Coordinates of C-alpha atoms in Angstrom, one line a residue:
M1 CA 0.0 -0.1 0.2
T2 CA 0.9 3.1 -0.9
I3 CA -0.4 6.4 0.9
W4 CA -0.9 9.9 -1.8
I5 CA -1.4 13.6 -0.9
D6 CA -2.0 15.5 -3.3
V7 CA -0.7 18.7 -2.6
D8 CA -1.8 20.4 -6.1
D9 CA -3.5 23.5 -4.3
L10 CA -1.2 24.4 -2.1
I11 CA 1.5 24.4 -4.5
G12 CA -1.0 26.9 -6.8
Y13 CA -1.4 29.2 -3.5
F14 CA 2.0 29.6 -3.3
Y15 CA 2.2 30.2 -6.8
A16 CA 0.2 32.8 -6.9
G17 CA 2.8 34.7 -4.8
N18 CA -0.4 33.8 -1.4
R19 CA 1.1 34.1 1.4
P20 CA 0.0 30.9 3.0
S21 CA -3.2 31.0 5.4
G22 CA -4.2 28.1 8.2
I23 CA -5.3 25.6 4.8
Q24 CA -2.1 26.0 3.2
R25 CA -0.1 26.1 7.1
L26 CA -1.6 22.7 7.7
S27 CA -1.6 21.1 4.6
F28 CA 2.5 21.8 4.6
D29 CA 2.8 20.7 7.3
L30 CA 1.2 17.7 7.8
A31 CA 2.7 16.9 3.9
C32 CA 6.3 16.8 5.6
A33 CA 5.1 14.6 9.5
L34 CA 3.1 12.5 6.6
I35 CA 5.9 11.4 3.8
D36 CA 9.0 11.8 6.7
A37 CA 6.7 8.7 8.7
G38 CA 6.7 6.9 5.5
E39 CA 9.8 5.7 5.3
G40 CA 9.1 6.2 0.9
H41 CA 5.3 4.0 1.0
I42 CA 4.4 8.0 1.9
K43 CA 4.8 10.0 -1.7
A44 CA 3.4 13.7 -3.3
C45 CA 1.4 13.9 -6.1
R46 CA -1.0 16.8 -7.5
H47 CA -3.4 15.9 -10.4
G48 CA -3.8 18.0 -13.9
P49 CA -7.0 18.5 -16.5
G50 CA -5.7 15.3 -17.7
M51 CA -7.3 11.6 -17.3
P52 CA -6.6 10.2 -13.7
G53 CA -4.3 12.8 -14.2
F54 CA -1.8 12.8 -11.2
T55 CA 1.4 13.0 -11.4
E56 CA 3.8 12.4 -8.7
I57 CA 6.5 15.0 -7.6
D58 CA 9.9 15.4 -6.0
W59 CA 8.7 16.1 -2.0
V60 CA 12.4 17.1 -1.7
D61 CA 12.9 20.0 -3.9
C62 CA 8.9 20.9 -3.6
R63 CA 9.5 21.0 0.2
T64 CA 11.9 23.3 -0.1
K65 CA 10.4 25.5 -3.0
L66 CA 7.2 26.2 -0.3
S67 CA 8.9 26.3 3.1
D68 CA 10.8 28.9 1.2
A69 CA 8.3 31.1 -0.4
M70 CA 6.5 30.2 3.1
H71 CA 9.1 31.0 6.1
G72 CA 9.9 34.2 3.5
A73 CA 9.3 38.2 3.7
G74 CA 6.1 39.5 4.2
E75 CA 3.6 39.6 1.1
H76 CA 5.1 44.1 1.2
G77 CA 8.4 43.0 2.6
P78 CA 9.7 45.5 5.1
V79 CA 6.7 45.7 7.8
D80 CA 6.8 49.5 7.9
A81 CA 6.5 49.3 4.2
A82 CA 3.2 47.6 5.3
V83 CA 1.1 48.8 8.1
S84 CA -1.5 51.8 8.6
Q85 CA -1.9 54.2 11.6
G86 CA -2.4 56.6 13.0
T87 CA -1.6 61.0 13.1
D88 CA 0.8 60.0 16.5
A89 CA 2.5 58.0 13.9
V90 CA 4.3 57.9 10.6
A91 CA 0.9 56.7 7.9
E92 CA 1.7 54.6 5.8
L93 CA -1.0 54.2 3.4
S94 CA -1.9 52.9 -0.7
A95 CA -1.7 55.7 -2.8
I96 CA -5.2 55.3 -3.7
R97 CA -6.7 55.3 -0.9
R98 CA -4.3 58.6 0.8
A99 CA -6.1 60.2 -2.6
A100 CA -9.9 59.1 -0.7
R101 CA -9.1 59.8 2.1
G102 CA -7.9 64.0 0.8
L103 CA -12.2 63.6 -0.6
P104 CA -15.9 65.0 0.1
L105 CA -17.4 61.8 1.7
D106 CA -20.4 62.0 0.0
L107 CA -18.2 60.6 -3.3
R108 CA -15.3 58.1 -1.1
G109 CA -18.9 55.7 -0.9
P110 CA -18.5 56.0 -5.4
V111 CA -14.9 55.9 -5.3
A112 CA -15.3 52.4 -3.0
R113 CA -17.2 50.5 -5.4
I114 CA -15.4 52.1 -8.0
Y115 CA -11.9 50.2 -6.6
V116 CA -13.5 47.7 -4.9
A117 CA -15.7 46.3 -8.2
E118 CA -11.9 46.5 -10.5
R119 CA -10.4 44.1 -7.9
N120 CA -12.7 42.1 -8.5
A121 CA -12.2 41.8 -12.4
F122 CA -8.9 41.7 -11.5
D123 CA -9.5 38.7 -9.5
G124 CA -11.8 36.7 -11.9
L125 CA -9.2 38.2 -14.4
R126 CA -6.2 36.3 -12.0
H127 CA -8.5 32.9 -12.1
F128 CA -9.0 32.6 -16.0
G129 CA -5.4 33.8 -16.4
L130 CA -5.3 29.7 -14.0
A131 CA -7.5 28.4 -15.6
Q132 CA -5.0 29.6 -19.4
I133 CA -2.7 27.2 -17.3
H134 CA -4.3 24.7 -16.6
A135 CA -5.6 24.4 -20.0
L136 CA -1.9 24.9 -21.4
R137 CA -0.8 22.2 -19.1
A138 CA -4.0 19.6 -20.3
M139 CA -2.6 20.6 -23.9
R140 CA 1.2 20.0 -23.1
D141 CA 0.5 16.5 -21.7
L142 CA -1.6 15.8 -25.0
V143 CA 1.2 16.7 -27.5
V144 CA 4.0 14.2 -25.6
G145 CA 1.2 11.4 -24.6
S146 CA 0.9 11.8 -28.9
W147 CA 4.2 11.5 -29.4
R148 CA 4.7 9.0 -27.1
W149 CA 2.9 7.0 -29.8
V150 CA 5.2 7.9 -32.9
R151 CA 8.2 7.6 -30.2
P152 CA 8.3 6.1 -27.4
R153 CA 10.9 7.5 -24.2
R154 CA 10.0 8.0 -20.7
R155 CA 7.4 10.5 -19.8
V156 CA 9.4 13.8 -17.9
A157 CA 7.8 16.9 -17.2
T158 CA 8.0 20.0 -15.5
M159 CA 6.0 21.1 -12.1
M160 CA 4.3 24.7 -12.5
P161 CA 7.2 26.8 -10.8
V162 CA 6.2 27.9 -7.3
A163 CA 6.5 31.8 -7.4
G164 CA 7.8 33.3 -4.0
V165 CA 5.4 35.6 -1.6
H166 CA 6.6 38.8 -3.3
E167 CA 5.2 38.5 -6.6
A168 CA 5.6 37.1 -10.2
L169 CA 8.5 35.7 -10.6
P170 CA 10.0 38.0 -14.3
A171 CA 9.2 35.8 -17.2
D172 CA 13.0 35.7 -18.8
V173 CA 13.4 34.3 -15.1
A174 CA 13.1 30.5 -15.7
P175 CA 13.5 29.6 -12.2
E176 CA 14.8 26.0 -11.3
P177 CA 12.0 23.5 -11.8
V178 CA 10.5 21.0 -9.7
V179 CA 10.5 17.6 -11.3
V180 CA 7.5 15.4 -11.4
D181 CA 9.1 11.9 -12.4
R182 CA 6.5 9.5 -14.1
P183 CA 2.1 9.5 -13.7
V184 CA 1.2 8.0 -10.8
Q185 CA 0.8 4.6 -11.1
F186 CA -2.0 3.9 -8.3
A187 CA -2.1 0.1 -7.1
A188 CA -5.3 -1.8 -5.4
G189 CA -5.2 -1.3 -1.7
D190 CA -3.5 2.7 -2.9
V191 CA -5.2 6.0 -0.3
L192 CA -4.9 9.1 -1.2
I193 CA -5.0 11.7 1.2
S194 CA -6.6 15.3 -0.1
T195 CA -6.5 17.8 3.0
G196 CA -6.8 21.4 1.1
A197 CA -8.9 23.5 -0.2
T198 CA -10.7 20.9 -2.9
W199 CA -14.1 23.0 -3.9
Q200 CA -11.4 25.7 -6.4
F201 CA -11.2 21.8 -8.7
P202 CA -15.6 21.7 -9.9
H203 CA -13.6 18.1 -11.3
Y204 CA -12.4 16.8 -8.6
G205 CA -14.6 14.1 -7.8
A206 CA -14.3 13.1 -12.0
Q207 CA -11.1 12.2 -10.9
I208 CA -11.2 10.9 -7.4
D209 CA -14.4 8.2 -9.1
H210 CA -11.1 6.8 -12.1
I211 CA -8.6 6.5 -9.2
R212 CA -11.4 5.0 -7.0
A213 CA -12.4 2.2 -9.5
L214 CA -8.9 1.1 -9.9
G215 CA -9.4 -0.1 -5.5
V216 CA -7.8 3.5 -4.5
R217 CA -9.4 4.9 -1.3
F218 CA -10.0 8.0 -0.5
A219 CA -10.0 10.3 2.2
P220 CA -10.2 13.5 1.5
F221 CA -10.0 16.6 5.1
A222 CA -12.9 19.3 5.9
H223 CA -11.9 22.2 7.0
D224 CA -14.9 23.9 7.8
M225 CA -18.5 24.3 6.0
V226 CA -18.6 27.4 7.3
P227 CA -19.7 28.5 2.7
L228 CA -22.2 26.2 4.0
L229 CA -23.4 27.0 7.6
F230 CA -22.7 30.9 6.7
P231 CA -22.9 32.2 3.8
E232 CA -22.7 35.4 4.2
W233 CA -19.8 35.7 5.0
S234 CA -18.6 34.4 1.9
V235 CA -18.8 35.3 -1.4
K236 CA -21.8 33.7 -3.8
A237 CA -18.4 32.2 -5.6
T238 CA -16.8 30.3 -3.1
T239 CA -20.9 29.1 -1.2
E240 CA -21.6 27.7 -4.8
A241 CA -18.3 25.8 -5.4
F242 CA -17.8 25.0 -1.3
E243 CA -21.5 23.1 -1.9
R244 CA -20.5 21.7 -5.4
W245 CA -17.7 20.6 -3.9
A246 CA -19.3 18.9 -0.9
R247 CA -21.6 16.7 -3.4
G248 CA -19.4 16.0 -4.8
V249 CA -15.9 15.1 -3.1
L250 CA -17.2 14.6 0.3
T251 CA -20.1 12.0 -0.6
R252 CA -17.4 10.4 -2.9
A253 CA -14.6 9.4 0.5
D254 CA -13.9 6.6 2.1
V255 CA -12.3 8.1 5.2
L256 CA -12.8 11.9 5.6
F257 CA -10.3 13.6 8.3
A258 CA -11.9 16.5 10.8
N259 CA -9.8 19.4 12.4
S260 CA -12.1 19.1 15.2
D261 CA -14.8 17.5 16.6
A262 CA -16.9 21.1 15.5
T263 CA -16.1 19.9 12.4
A264 CA -17.1 16.7 12.9
R265 CA -20.3 17.7 14.1
D266 CA -21.0 20.1 11.3
V267 CA -20.3 17.5 8.5
A268 CA -22.9 14.8 10.1
H269 CA -25.9 18.3 10.4
Y270 CA -24.9 18.9 6.0
A271 CA -25.2 14.8 5.4
R272 CA -28.2 15.1 7.5
R273 CA -30.2 17.3 6.6
T274 CA -29.0 17.0 2.5
G275 CA -29.2 13.2 3.5
L276 CA -26.0 12.9 1.8
V277 CA -24.8 9.4 2.5
I278 CA -21.3 10.9 4.2
P279 CA -18.6 8.7 6.0
P280 CA -18.4 9.5 10.2
A281 CA -15.0 12.4 10.0
I282 CA -12.5 11.4 12.1
K283 CA -11.4 13.8 14.3
L284 CA -7.3 14.5 14.3
P285 CA -5.1 15.9 16.6
M286 CA -3.9 19.6 15.0
G287 CA 0.1 19.9 15.1
A288 CA 0.9 23.5 15.9
S289 CA 3.9 24.7 13.9
F290 CA 4.8 27.5 16.0
P291 CA 7.1 28.4 18.0
R292 CA 9.8 29.2 15.5
A293 CA 13.2 30.3 16.7
I294 CA 13.6 33.8 17.8
D295 CA 16.7 36.1 17.6
P296 CA 16.0 37.8 21.6
D297 CA 17.7 40.9 19.8
A298 CA 15.2 41.9 17.1
P299 CA 14.1 45.2 17.0
R300 CA 10.0 45.5 18.6
L301 CA 7.3 45.9 15.4
H302 CA 5.4 48.1 17.4
E303 CA 7.1 50.6 20.1
R304 CA 4.1 50.9 22.5
P305 CA 2.4 48.5 24.9
F306 CA -0.5 46.0 22.2
V307 CA -3.1 43.5 22.4
L308 CA -1.9 40.7 19.2
F309 CA -5.0 39.3 17.1
V310 CA -4.2 37.6 13.8
S311 CA -6.4 37.0 11.2
T312 CA -7.2 37.6 7.9
I313 CA -9.5 40.5 8.0
E314 CA -12.8 39.5 7.0
P315 CA -16.3 39.4 8.1
R316 CA -16.5 36.3 9.5
K317 CA -13.6 37.7 11.7
N318 CA -15.4 39.5 13.6
H319 CA -12.3 42.3 13.8
A320 CA -15.5 45.4 13.2
G321 CA -16.3 44.2 17.0
M322 CA -13.2 44.5 18.1
L323 CA -13.4 48.4 16.0
R324 CA -16.3 49.1 18.5
L325 CA -14.8 47.5 21.6
W326 CA -11.5 49.6 21.1
R327 CA -13.6 52.7 21.0
R328 CA -15.5 51.7 23.9
L329 CA -12.0 51.4 26.0
I330 CA -10.8 55.2 24.6
D331 CA -14.3 57.1 25.5
E332 CA -14.2 55.2 28.6
L333 CA -10.8 54.4 30.2
P334 CA -7.4 56.6 30.9
A335 CA -5.5 57.3 27.3
D336 CA -2.6 55.9 28.9
Q337 CA -4.2 52.5 30.4
V338 CA -5.6 51.8 27.0
P339 CA -3.1 49.8 24.8
D340 CA -3.4 49.9 21.4
L341 CA -4.8 46.8 19.0
V342 CA -2.6 45.5 16.0
L343 CA -3.9 43.8 13.4
A344 CA -1.9 40.7 11.6
G345 CA -3.0 39.6 8.3
R346 CA -4.0 40.3 4.8
V347 CA -6.9 42.6 4.0
G348 CA -9.9 39.2 2.6
W349 CA -12.8 39.9 0.9
L350 CA -16.0 41.6 2.4
A351 CA -13.3 43.7 4.1
H352 CA -13.5 46.9 2.8
D353 CA -16.0 48.0 4.5
V354 CA -14.1 47.4 8.3
V355 CA -10.9 49.0 7.3
A356 CA -12.5 52.4 5.8
Q357 CA -14.5 53.0 9.3
A358 CA -10.6 52.8 10.1
E359 CA -8.9 55.0 8.2
N360 CA -12.1 57.0 8.6
A361 CA -11.8 57.3 12.3
D362 CA -7.5 58.0 12.3
W363 CA -6.7 54.6 13.2
F364 CA -7.3 55.8 16.2
G365 CA -4.9 58.6 16.7
G366 CA -2.6 55.4 16.5
K367 CA -4.6 53.2 19.2
L368 CA -5.3 51.2 15.6
R369 CA -2.7 49.7 13.5
L370 CA -2.6 47.0 10.8
I371 CA 0.4 45.1 9.7
Q372 CA -0.7 43.1 6.6
G373 CA 1.3 40.0 4.7
P374 CA 3.1 39.6 8.1
S375 CA 6.3 37.5 7.3
D376 CA 6.9 34.5 9.6
A377 CA 9.5 35.5 11.9
E378 CA 7.7 39.1 11.5
L379 CA 5.0 37.3 13.3
A380 CA 6.6 35.7 16.6
S381 CA 7.7 38.8 17.1
L382 CA 4.2 40.6 17.5
Y383 CA 3.8 37.8 19.6
R384 CA 6.8 37.5 22.1
D385 CA 5.7 40.5 22.4
C386 CA 2.1 41.6 23.1
L387 CA 0.6 41.3 26.2
F388 CA -1.9 39.2 25.3
T389 CA -3.3 38.2 21.4
V390 CA -7.3 38.4 21.5
Y391 CA -9.5 36.0 19.1
P392 CA -12.9 37.3 18.2
S393 CA -13.8 35.0 15.7
F394 CA -17.7 34.0 15.5
Y395 CA -17.6 31.1 13.5
E396 CA -13.4 28.6 13.0
G397 CA -13.6 24.5 12.1
W398 CA -10.7 25.3 14.8
G399 CA -8.1 28.7 15.2
L400 CA -4.3 28.3 14.2
P401 CA -3.9 31.7 16.0
V402 CA -5.4 30.5 19.0
T403 CA -2.7 27.4 19.4
E404 CA -0.2 30.1 17.7
G405 CA -0.5 33.0 20.4
L406 CA -0.7 29.7 22.9
S407 CA 2.8 28.0 22.2
F408 CA 4.8 31.5 22.7
G409 CA 2.9 31.7 25.6
R410 CA 0.5 34.4 25.1
P411 CA -2.9 33.9 26.9
V412 CA -5.6 35.2 24.4
A413 CA -9.0 36.4 24.7
A414 CA -11.5 33.6 22.6
S415 CA -14.3 34.0 21.4
N416 CA -16.8 30.9 22.9
R417 CA -17.6 29.5 20.0
A418 CA -17.6 26.0 18.1
S419 CA -14.1 24.8 17.4
I420 CA -11.8 28.0 19.4
P421 CA -12.5 25.8 23.2
E422 CA -11.5 22.9 21.3
A423 CA -8.3 24.9 20.0
G424 CA -8.1 27.0 23.2
G425 CA -7.9 24.6 26.7
P426 CA -8.1 25.2 29.8
F427 CA -5.5 28.4 28.7
C428 CA -7.6 31.0 27.1
A429 CA -10.1 33.8 28.7
Y430 CA -13.3 33.6 26.8
F431 CA -16.1 35.1 25.8
D432 CA -19.6 36.0 23.8
P433 CA -18.5 37.7 20.0
E434 CA -21.7 38.7 20.5
D435 CA -22.4 39.9 23.4
M436 CA -20.0 43.5 23.3
N437 CA -20.5 43.7 27.1
D438 CA -19.6 40.6 27.7
A439 CA -15.9 40.8 25.5
Y440 CA -15.4 44.1 26.7
R441 CA -16.2 42.6 29.9
V442 CA -13.1 40.1 29.5
I443 CA -10.4 41.9 27.9
S444 CA -11.1 45.2 30.2
R445 CA -10.2 43.1 32.6
M446 CA -7.1 41.1 31.3
I447 CA -6.3 45.8 30.7
L448 CA -6.7 46.5 33.8
E449 CA -5.8 43.5 35.8
P450 CA -2.1 42.3 35.1
A451 CA -2.5 39.2 37.7
I452 CA -4.9 37.4 35.5
V453 CA -2.7 37.8 32.2
A454 CA 0.5 36.6 34.6
A455 CA -2.0 33.7 35.7
L456 CA -2.7 32.0 32.4
E457 CA 0.9 32.8 31.4
D458 CA 2.1 30.2 34.2
K459 CA -0.5 28.2 33.5
I460 CA -0.2 27.8 30.3
A461 CA 3.7 27.3 30.8
R462 CA 3.6 24.8 33.4
E463 CA 0.9 22.1 31.6
F464 CA -0.6 23.4 27.4
R465 CA 1.7 20.7 25.5
P466 CA -0.1 20.9 22.2
P467 CA -0.1 17.7 19.7
S468 CA 2.7 18.0 17.4
W469 CA 2.1 17.1 14.2
A470 CA 3.9 13.7 14.5
D471 CA 0.5 13.3 16.7
S472 CA -1.3 13.8 13.9
A473 CA 0.6 12.1 10.4
A474 CA 0.5 9.3 12.8
A475 CA -3.6 9.1 13.6
I476 CA -3.5 8.7 10.3
I477 CA -2.2 6.6 9.4
A478 CA -4.0 4.6 12.3
A479 CA -6.9 5.3 10.8
L480 CA -6.1 4.5 7.3
G481 CA -5.3 1.0 8.6
D482 CA -8.0 0.5 11.1
G483 CA -9.5 -3.0 9.9
R484 CA -7.4 -2.9 7.3
E485 CA -4.4 -6.0 6.1
A486 CA -1.2 -4.7 8.0
V487 CA 0.4 -3.0 6.3
T488 CA 4.9 -5.1 7.1
A489 CA 6.1 -1.5 5.4
L490 CA 4.8 1.2 7.5
S491 CA 5.0 1.4 11.3
D492 CA 2.6 1.3 13.8
S493 CA 1.3 4.7 15.1
T494 CA 3.3 4.1 18.5
A495 CA 6.8 3.4 16.9
L496 CA 6.1 5.7 14.9
L497 CA 5.4 8.8 18.0
S498 CA 8.3 7.7 19.7
R499 CA 10.6 7.9 17.2
T500 CA 9.7 11.2 15.4
G501 CA 7.3 12.8 18.1

C-alpha cells in the first residue's frame, strides 16, 4: 500500500504568490510529517486536467521551495511598508487610499465601489489566467502523450514553478523547476489523501471516481463547513463551489478526516439535512508549527504596549466588533491605560467596510494599527512582545491563531464559539463574540488587571503541551490501517510517534 498526498492546491497557492493561511499551513506541515513518517511509502502528487491526471512530484525539491516561500518576508517586504497607523505615527497608506481620504464624504462611497469592482474584475482575470495555465498543461500532456505513440520515451515534465511571496517572477527568469518523475501508477489498496482546499477544482470528483475504480481509497479533509452554514460570510462564487465540493467530493470519501469535533458535527449535520451519504469524520489532533526560532535581539515592531489580533480581515473574524470595543475602551478609560490594538493579517474578502471605518477614524489616533501579510519572523516578534492576543471570531473550523499564541506562551481572549474552545482549552479567557458587553468585560479586565494575564501565562508555561504534526500523521496512518490488512512497510502509530515526536 502506498499513501499518496495530493498537494496540487498547495503548490498553486504559492505559485499565485499568496501568503499561507491556516489551511495551507496545515497542508504543508501535515504533508511533511506524513512523508517523514512513511519511509518511502507515503508520497506526494498533484492532479492535472487529464484522466487519471495524477503525477508524482519530487517532494524534497517541492518542500524546499514551499518552505522558502512560506517562511520568507511579508508580502509587502519590510513591515513598515505594510502598516497603517494614526496621526501620531507615520501613516503608510496606499496612494489610492491617501487620495480617497482627501475626497468629500459623498464621493468616497462611489470611489470605493469602483475600487472594489475593479479589484474583483482583476481577481476574475487572475482566475481566468490560472484556468488557462491548466488548459496549457492539458495541451502539453496531449502533445507529450501523442509523441509517445510516435517515439516511445520516458515521460518527463515540469511542475509549475513556485513563486516567492512578494511578487510573480519576471517572465524572462526561468526558476529551477520541481521535477515530475512520472504519472502515478495507482495500485489496488493505495490511498489518496486530500488535505487542501479542493473545492476550487470543479472536476475533482470525476478524477476521484477514476482512481476509486482502480481500488484506491479516498481520504479527504474537512476544514470547516462555513460557506454552507453561513453563506453571508463568503462570496457567492465560493459558496457555490463549496456546495459542489461537499456533494461531489465528501460523498466519495472512504475515510473522512476533520480538524475538530465541531467540524465533524457540522459535516454530520449537513449530511442529515441534505440526505447525502457522507462517512463520519474522524477528528485528528492538530499539530502546532510555532514557535519558530526568535532572535532575542530583534527590534520590536511596535514600540508601545499592544494587544495582538492575528487573522485575515473578513467579516467572520469579527474585526468590526474589536473596533467598536476599542472605541469604547478609548472613550471610557484614561488614554494611558488603553494599549494599542495591532491587526496582523492580509485584507480578505468583504473587508472593505471595516478598513474604511478604521481609515475614516484616523486609526483611533494611533491606537489601531494594521500590519498586512507579516512574515513568520515578524509574527514571532509580534507574539513575543504583545500583552496578550484576542481572537473574537464568530465561527472557526479550528482556530490556528489561538494555538499559535499559546505556543508562544501568550494568553488569549477568545470567542467561545464552535471549535475555538477545542483549540484553546483551559488556557484562554472566553467571551460571547455577539455580546459586546461580555467581550468588553473579559478584555478590559485583562488590560486593567495584569494578575489575570500573569496567571494564564503561568498555567500555559506549566501545562500547555500542543500535539505535534507527528501525532497528526500517526493518527492518520492508524485510521487508514484500522480494520485492514497490516502493512509491514509502515510502522504502527505508537512506534511512529515515539520516533518522530
